[in-house]
Coordinates of C-alpha atoms in Angstrom, one line a residue:
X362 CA 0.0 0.0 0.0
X363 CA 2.8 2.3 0.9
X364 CA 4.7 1.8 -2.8
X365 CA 1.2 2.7 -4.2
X366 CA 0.7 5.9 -2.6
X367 CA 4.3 6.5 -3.7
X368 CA 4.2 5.5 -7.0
X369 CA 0.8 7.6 -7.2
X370 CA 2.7 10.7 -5.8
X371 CA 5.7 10.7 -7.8
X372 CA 3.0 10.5 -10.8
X373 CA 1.3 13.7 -9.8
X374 CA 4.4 15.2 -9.1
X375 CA 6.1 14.4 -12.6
X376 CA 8.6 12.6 -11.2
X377 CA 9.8 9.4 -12.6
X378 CA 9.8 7.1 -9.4
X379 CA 12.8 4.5 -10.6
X380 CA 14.9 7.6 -11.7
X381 CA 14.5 9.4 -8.3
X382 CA 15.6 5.8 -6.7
X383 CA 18.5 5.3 -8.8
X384 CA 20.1 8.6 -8.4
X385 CA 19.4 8.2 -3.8
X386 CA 21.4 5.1 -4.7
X387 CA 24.1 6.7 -6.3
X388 CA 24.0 9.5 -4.2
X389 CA 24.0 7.6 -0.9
X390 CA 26.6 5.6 -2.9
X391 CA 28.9 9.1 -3.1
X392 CA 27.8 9.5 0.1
X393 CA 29.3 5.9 2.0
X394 CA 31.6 4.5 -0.4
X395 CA 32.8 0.9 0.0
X396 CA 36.2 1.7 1.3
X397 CA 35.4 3.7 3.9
X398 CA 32.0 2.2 5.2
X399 CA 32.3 -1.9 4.8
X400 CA 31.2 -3.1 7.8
X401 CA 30.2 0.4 9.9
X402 CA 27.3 1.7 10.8
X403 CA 28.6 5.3 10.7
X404 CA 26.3 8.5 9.3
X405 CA 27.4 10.0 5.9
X406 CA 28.7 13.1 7.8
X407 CA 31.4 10.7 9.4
X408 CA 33.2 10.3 6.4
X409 CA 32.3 14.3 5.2
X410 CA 36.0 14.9 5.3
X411 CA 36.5 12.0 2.5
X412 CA 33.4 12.4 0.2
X413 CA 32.7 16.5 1.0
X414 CA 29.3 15.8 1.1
X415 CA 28.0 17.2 4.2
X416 CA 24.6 18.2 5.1
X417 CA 23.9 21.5 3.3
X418 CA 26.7 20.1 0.3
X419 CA 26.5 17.9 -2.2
X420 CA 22.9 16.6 -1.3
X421 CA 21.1 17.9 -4.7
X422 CA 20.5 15.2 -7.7
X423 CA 18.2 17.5 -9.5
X424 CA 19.5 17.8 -13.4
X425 CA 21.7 15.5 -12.4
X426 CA 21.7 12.9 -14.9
X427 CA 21.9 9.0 -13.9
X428 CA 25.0 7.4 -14.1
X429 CA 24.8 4.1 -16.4
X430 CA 24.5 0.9 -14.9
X431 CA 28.3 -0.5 -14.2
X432 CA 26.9 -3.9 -15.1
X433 CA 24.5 -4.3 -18.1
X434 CA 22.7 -7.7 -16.7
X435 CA 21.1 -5.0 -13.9
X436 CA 17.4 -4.6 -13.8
X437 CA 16.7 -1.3 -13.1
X438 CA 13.3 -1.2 -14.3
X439 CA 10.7 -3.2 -12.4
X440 CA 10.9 -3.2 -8.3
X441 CA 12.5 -6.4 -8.3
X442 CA 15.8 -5.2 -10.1
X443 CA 15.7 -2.1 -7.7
X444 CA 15.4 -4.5 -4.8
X445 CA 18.1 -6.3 -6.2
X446 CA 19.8 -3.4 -7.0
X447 CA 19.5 -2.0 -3.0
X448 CA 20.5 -5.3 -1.7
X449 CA 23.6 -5.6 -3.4
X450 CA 24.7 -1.9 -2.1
X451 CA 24.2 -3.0 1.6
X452 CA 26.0 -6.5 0.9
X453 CA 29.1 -4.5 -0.8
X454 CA 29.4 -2.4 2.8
X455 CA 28.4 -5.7 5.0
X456 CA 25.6 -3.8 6.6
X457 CA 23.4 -6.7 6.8
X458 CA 23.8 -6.8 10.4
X459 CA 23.2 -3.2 10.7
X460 CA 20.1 -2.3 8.3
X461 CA 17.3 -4.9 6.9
X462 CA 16.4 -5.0 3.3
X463 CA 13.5 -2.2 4.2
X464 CA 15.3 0.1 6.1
X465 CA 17.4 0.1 3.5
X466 CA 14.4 0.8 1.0
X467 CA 13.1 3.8 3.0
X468 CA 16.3 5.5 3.9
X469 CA 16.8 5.1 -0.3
X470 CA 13.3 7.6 -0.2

């Protein structure tokens, strides 16, 4: 019920849901990159110093196009792939013991 109130919003709103989605994931990507986050449960302004993203920097992905998919066999179309897609970022940081797969979803919102 929650995805369809979203999906309905983003609709009204212009807004093409899966392209807002992928650019939080590459945004939160920029924002907690593998090197520096694998395994912690730290907030992105912890690792401000490294990324310069901070919390009144770096935040906007308006006209900001997406990046391409680094691996062509991504589904980035139907809310599997995304799920998929979300999945694989907190496996690559070993947050699985920190977040579950919908935390994960709504922090991406």
């Amino acid at each position: 019920e929650l995805f369809l109130h979203l999906f309905r919003i983003s609709a009204s709103c212009h807004l093409d849901l899966c392209t807002c989605v992928l650019k939080k994931i590459e945004l939160n990507g920029q924002k907690y990159p593998v090197e520096l986050c694998k395994g912690k449960a730290g907030k992105y302004t912890d690792y401000s110093e490294h990324t310069g993203i901070t919390t009144t920097e770096g935040q906007c992905t308006i006209n900001t196009p997406t990046k391409a998919s680094s691996n062509d066999m991504e589904d980035t179309t139907t809310v599997e792939g995304i799920t998929i897609l979300i999945r694989n970022f907190a496996d690559e940081r070993l947050w699985h013991r920190h977040h579950c797969p919908r935390n994960i979803a709504l922090a991406m919102m």
